PDB file of C-alpha atoms in Angstrom:
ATOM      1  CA  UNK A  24       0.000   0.000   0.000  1.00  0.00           C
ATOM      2  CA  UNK A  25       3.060   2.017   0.151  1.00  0.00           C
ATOM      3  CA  UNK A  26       3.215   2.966  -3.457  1.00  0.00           C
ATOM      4  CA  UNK A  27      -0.244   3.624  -3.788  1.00  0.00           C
ATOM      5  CA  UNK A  28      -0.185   6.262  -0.931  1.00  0.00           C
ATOM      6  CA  UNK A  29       2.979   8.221  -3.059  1.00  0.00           C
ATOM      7  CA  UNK A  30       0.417   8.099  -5.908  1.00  0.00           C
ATOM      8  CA  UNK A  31      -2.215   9.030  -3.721  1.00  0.00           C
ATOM      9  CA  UNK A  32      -0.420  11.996  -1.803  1.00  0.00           C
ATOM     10  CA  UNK A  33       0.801  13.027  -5.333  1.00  0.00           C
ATOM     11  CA  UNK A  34      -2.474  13.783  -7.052  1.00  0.00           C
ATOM     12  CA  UNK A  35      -3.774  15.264  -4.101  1.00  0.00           C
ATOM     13  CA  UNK A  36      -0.815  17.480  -3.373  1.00  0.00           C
ATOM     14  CA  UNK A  37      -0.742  18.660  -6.869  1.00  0.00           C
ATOM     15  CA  UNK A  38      -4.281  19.784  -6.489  1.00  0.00           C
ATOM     16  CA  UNK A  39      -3.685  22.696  -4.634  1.00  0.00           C
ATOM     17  CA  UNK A  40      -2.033  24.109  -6.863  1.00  0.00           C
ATOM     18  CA  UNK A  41      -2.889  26.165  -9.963  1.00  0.00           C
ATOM     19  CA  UNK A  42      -2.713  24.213 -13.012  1.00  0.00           C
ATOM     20  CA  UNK A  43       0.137  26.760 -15.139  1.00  0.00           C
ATOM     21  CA  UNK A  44       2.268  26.106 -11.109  1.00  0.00           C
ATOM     22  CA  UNK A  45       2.509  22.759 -11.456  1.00  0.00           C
ATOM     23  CA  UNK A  46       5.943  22.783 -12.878  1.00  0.00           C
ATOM     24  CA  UNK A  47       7.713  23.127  -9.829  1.00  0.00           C
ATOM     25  CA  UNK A  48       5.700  19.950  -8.205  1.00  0.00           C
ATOM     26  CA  UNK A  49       6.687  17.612 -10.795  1.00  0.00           C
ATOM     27  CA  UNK A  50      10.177  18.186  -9.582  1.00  0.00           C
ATOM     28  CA  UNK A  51       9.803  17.560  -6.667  1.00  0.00           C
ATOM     29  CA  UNK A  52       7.411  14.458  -7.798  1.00  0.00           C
ATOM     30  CA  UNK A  53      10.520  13.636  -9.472  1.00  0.00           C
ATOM     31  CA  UNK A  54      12.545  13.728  -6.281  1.00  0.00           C
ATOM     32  CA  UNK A  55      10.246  11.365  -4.496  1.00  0.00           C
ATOM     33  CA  UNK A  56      10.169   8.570  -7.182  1.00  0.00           C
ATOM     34  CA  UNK A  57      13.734   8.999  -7.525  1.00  0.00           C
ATOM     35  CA  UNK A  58      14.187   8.858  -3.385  1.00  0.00           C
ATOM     36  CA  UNK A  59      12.020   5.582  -3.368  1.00  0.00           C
ATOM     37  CA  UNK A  60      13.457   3.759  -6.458  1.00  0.00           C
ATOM     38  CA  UNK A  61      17.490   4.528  -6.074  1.00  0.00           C
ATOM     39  CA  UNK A  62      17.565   2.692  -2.891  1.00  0.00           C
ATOM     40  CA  UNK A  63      15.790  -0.312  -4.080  1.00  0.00           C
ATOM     41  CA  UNK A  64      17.693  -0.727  -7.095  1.00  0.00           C
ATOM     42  CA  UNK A  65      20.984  -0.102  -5.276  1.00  0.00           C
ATOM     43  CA  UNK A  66      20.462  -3.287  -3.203  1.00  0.00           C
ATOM     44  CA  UNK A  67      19.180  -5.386  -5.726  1.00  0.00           C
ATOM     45  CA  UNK A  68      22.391  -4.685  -7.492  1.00  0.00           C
ATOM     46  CA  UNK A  69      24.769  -5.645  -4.269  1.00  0.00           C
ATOM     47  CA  UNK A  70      26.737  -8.497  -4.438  1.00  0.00           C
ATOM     48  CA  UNK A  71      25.397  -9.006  -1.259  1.00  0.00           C
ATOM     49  CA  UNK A  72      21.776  -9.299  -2.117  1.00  0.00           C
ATOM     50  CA  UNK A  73      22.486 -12.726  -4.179  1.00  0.00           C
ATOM     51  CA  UNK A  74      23.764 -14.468  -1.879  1.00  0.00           C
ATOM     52  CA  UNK A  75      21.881 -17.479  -0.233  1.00  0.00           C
ATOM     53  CA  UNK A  76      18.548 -16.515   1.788  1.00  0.00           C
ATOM     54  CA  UNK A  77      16.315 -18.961   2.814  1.00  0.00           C
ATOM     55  CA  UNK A  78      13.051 -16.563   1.978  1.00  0.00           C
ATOM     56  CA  UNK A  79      12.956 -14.798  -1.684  1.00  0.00           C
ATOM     57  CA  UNK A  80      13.698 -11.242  -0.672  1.00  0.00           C
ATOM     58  CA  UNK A  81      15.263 -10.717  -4.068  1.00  0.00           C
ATOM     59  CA  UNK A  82      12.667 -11.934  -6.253  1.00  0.00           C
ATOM     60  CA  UNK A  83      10.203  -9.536  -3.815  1.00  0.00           C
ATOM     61  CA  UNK A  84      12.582  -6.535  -4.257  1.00  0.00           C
ATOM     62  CA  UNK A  85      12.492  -7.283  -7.891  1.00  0.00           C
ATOM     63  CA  UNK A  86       8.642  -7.391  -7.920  1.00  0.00           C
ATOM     64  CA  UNK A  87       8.575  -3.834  -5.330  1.00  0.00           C
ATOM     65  CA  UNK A  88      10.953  -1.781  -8.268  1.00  0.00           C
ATOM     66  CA  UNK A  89       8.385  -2.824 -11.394  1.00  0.00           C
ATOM     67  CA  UNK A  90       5.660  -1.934  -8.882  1.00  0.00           C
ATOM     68  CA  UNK A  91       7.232   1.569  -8.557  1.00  0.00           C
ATOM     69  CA  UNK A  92       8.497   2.159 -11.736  1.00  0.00           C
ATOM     70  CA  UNK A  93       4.423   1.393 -11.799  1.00  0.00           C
ATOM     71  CA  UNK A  94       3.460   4.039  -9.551  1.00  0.00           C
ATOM     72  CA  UNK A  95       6.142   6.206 -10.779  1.00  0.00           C
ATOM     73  CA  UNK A  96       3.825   6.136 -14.173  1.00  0.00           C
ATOM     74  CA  UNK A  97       0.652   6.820 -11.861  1.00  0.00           C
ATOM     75  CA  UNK A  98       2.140   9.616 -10.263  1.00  0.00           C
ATOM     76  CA  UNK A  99       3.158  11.897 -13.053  1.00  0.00           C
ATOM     77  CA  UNK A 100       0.039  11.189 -15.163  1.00  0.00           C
ATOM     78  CA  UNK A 101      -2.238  11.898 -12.278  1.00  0.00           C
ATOM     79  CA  UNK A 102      -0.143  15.126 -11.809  1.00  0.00           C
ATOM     80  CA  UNK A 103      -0.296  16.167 -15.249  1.00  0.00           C
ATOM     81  CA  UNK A 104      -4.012  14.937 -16.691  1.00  0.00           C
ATOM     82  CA  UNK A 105      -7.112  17.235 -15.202  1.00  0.00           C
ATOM     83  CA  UNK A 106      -9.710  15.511 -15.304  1.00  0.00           C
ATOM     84  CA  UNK A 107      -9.056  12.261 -14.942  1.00  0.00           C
ATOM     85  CA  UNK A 108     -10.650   9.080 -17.254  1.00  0.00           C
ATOM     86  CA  UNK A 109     -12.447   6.883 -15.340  1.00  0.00           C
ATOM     87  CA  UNK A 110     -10.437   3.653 -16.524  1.00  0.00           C
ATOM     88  CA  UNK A 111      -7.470   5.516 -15.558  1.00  0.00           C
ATOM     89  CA  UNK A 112      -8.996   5.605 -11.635  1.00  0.00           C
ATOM     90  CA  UNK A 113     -10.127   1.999 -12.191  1.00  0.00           C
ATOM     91  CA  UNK A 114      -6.795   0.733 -13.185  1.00  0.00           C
ATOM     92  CA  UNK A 115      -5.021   2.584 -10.095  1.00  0.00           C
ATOM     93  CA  UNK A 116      -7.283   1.038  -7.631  1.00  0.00           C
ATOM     94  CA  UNK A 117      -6.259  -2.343  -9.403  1.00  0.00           C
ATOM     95  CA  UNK A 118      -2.862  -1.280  -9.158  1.00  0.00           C
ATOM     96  CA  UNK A 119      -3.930  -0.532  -4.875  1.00  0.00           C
ATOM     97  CA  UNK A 120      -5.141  -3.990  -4.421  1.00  0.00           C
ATOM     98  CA  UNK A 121      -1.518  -5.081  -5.920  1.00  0.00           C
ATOM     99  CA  UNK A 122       0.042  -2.922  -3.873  1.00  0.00           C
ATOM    100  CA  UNK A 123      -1.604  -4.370  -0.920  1.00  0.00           C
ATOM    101  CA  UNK A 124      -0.547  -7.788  -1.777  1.00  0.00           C
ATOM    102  CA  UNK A 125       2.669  -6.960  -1.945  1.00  0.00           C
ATOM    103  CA  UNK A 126       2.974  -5.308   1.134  1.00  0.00           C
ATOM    104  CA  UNK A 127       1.500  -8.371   2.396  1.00  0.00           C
ATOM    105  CA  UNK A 128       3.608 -10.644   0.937  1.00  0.00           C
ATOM    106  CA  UNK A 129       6.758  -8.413   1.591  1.00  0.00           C
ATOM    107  CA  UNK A 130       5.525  -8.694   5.482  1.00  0.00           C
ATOM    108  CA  UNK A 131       5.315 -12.051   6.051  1.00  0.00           C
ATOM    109  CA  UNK A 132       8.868 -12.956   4.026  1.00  0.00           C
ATOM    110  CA  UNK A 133      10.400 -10.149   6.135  1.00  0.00           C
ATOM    111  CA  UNK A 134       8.757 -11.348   9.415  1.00  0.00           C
ATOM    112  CA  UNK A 135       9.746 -15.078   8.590  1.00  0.00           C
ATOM    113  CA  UNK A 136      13.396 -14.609   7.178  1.00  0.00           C
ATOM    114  CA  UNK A 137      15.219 -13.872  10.673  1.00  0.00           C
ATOM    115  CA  UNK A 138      18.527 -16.038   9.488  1.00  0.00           C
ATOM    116  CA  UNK A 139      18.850 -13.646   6.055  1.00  0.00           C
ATOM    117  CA  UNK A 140      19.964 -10.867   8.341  1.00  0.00           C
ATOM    118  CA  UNK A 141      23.117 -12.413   8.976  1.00  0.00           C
ATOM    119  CA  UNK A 142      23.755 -13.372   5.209  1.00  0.00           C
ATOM    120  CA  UNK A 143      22.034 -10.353   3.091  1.00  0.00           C
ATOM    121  CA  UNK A 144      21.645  -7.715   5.429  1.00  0.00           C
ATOM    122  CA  UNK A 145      20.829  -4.767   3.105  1.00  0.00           C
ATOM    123  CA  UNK A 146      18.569  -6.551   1.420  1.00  0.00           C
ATOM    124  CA  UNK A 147      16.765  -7.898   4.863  1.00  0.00           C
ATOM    125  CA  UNK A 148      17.029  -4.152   6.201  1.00  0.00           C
ATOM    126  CA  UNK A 149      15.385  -2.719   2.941  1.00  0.00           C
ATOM    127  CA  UNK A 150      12.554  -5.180   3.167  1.00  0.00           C
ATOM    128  CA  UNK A 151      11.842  -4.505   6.854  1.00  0.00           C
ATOM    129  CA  UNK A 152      11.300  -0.863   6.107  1.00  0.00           C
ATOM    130  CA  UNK A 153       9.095  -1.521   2.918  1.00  0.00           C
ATOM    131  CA  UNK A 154       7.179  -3.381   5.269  1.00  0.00           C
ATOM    132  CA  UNK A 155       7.114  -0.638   8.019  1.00  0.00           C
ATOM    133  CA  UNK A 156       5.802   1.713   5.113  1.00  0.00           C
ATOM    134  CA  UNK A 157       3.394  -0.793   3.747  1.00  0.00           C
ATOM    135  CA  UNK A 158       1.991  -1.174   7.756  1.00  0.00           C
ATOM    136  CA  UNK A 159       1.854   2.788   7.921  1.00  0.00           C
ATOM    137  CA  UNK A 160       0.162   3.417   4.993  1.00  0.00           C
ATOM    138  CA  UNK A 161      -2.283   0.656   5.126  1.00  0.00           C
ATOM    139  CA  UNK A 162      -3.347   2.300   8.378  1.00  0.00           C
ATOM    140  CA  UNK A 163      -3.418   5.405   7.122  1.00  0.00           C
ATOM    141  CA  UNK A 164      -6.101   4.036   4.518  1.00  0.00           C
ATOM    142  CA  UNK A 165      -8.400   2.459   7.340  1.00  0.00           C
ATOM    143  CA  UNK A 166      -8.438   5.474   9.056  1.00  0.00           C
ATOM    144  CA  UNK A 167      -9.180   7.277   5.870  1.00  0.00           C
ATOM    145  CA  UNK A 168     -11.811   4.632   5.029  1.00  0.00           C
ATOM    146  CA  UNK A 169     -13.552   4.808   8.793  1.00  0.00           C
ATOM    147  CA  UNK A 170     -13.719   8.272   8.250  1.00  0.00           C
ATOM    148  CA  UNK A 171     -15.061   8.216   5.036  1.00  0.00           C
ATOM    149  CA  UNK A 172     -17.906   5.331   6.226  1.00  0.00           C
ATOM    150  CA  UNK A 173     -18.788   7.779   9.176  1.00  0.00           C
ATOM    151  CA  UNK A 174     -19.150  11.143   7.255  1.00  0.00           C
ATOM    152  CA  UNK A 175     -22.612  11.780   7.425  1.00  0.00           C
ATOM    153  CA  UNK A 176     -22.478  13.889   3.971  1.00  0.00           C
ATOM    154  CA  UNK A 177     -21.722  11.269   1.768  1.00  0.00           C
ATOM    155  CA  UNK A 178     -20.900  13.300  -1.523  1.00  0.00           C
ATOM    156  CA  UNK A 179     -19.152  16.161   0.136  1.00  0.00           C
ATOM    157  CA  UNK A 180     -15.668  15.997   0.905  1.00  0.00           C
ATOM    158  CA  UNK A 181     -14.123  15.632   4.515  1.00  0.00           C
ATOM    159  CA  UNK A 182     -12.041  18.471   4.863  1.00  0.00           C
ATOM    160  CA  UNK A 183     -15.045  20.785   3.473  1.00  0.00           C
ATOM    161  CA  UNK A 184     -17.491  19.522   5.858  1.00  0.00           C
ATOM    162  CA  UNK A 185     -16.912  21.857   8.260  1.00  0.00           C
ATOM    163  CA  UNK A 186     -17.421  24.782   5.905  1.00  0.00           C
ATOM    164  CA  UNK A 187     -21.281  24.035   5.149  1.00  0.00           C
ATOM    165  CA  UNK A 188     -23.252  27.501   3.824  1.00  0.00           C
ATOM    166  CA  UNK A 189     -25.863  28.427   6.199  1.00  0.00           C
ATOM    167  CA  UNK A 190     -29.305  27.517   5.386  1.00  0.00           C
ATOM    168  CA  UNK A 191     -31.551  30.318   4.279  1.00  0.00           C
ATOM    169  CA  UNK A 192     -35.024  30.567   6.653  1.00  0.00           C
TER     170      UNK A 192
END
């Protein structure tokens, strides 16, 4: 779920800004998908990372940088495209249940490869903070969702709830 919060955060960051602004985002857009994929692709490329570990962290890593080259793609066409197609939505949600599943799956290979410390550390490390992020964000979505269940203005938006015009008598 990691990946699709970036995405998430993204598009909604980018909406506060005027569209002819946006320049200056996608920079720093830039910077974050560059911040998230260096590090991944630096370990899978250690010597280190090859060598015998009882769980497949590597093949995992491998599968977590196509999923953010992935949501490297989301990110900058949900930053540049206003509005957005409704396939387009449909196919990032998709792309959310993936990313859910792989935080999953990166969990319990972290959580059960205690011995691949010792013999690919980076690569053990990396995975236990994709997982951390993968546990943060997925909170961060049931909180989100709760919230969303409990608003009691269904088709108006959270943070505008509070701002409701009063009623004429």
């Amino acid at each position: 779920m990691f990946l699709y919060m970036l995405v998430f955060l993204a598009y909604h960051s980018s909406r506060w800004m005027p569209r002819n602004q946006r320049l200056k985002f996608q920079i720093l857009n830039t910077l974050v998908i560059t911040l998230v994929l260096v590090p991944q692709i630096y370990v899978m490329g250690r010597p280190k990372s090859s060598r015998y570990c009882k769980q497949p962290l590597l093949n995992n890593l491998s599968a977590s940088v196509a999923s953010s080259f992935i949501a490297a793609g989301f990110s900058v066409t949900f930053t540049l495209i206003e509005p957005i197609p409704q396939g387009l939505w449909a196919s990032y949600h998709a792309f959310g249940l993936l990313s859910c599943g792989q935080g999953l799956c990166t969990a319990i290979l972290t959580l059960t490869a205690g011995d691949c410390v010792k013999t690919t550390p980076e690569l053990y490390h990396l995975s236990l903070i994709l997982t951390v992020a993968s546990a943060l964000s997925t909170g961060f979505f049931m909180v989100r969702g709760g919230l969303w269940l409990t608003n009691p203005n269904p088709g108006t938006d959270l943070s505008r709830h509070s701002e409701r015009p009063a009623v004429p008598r």
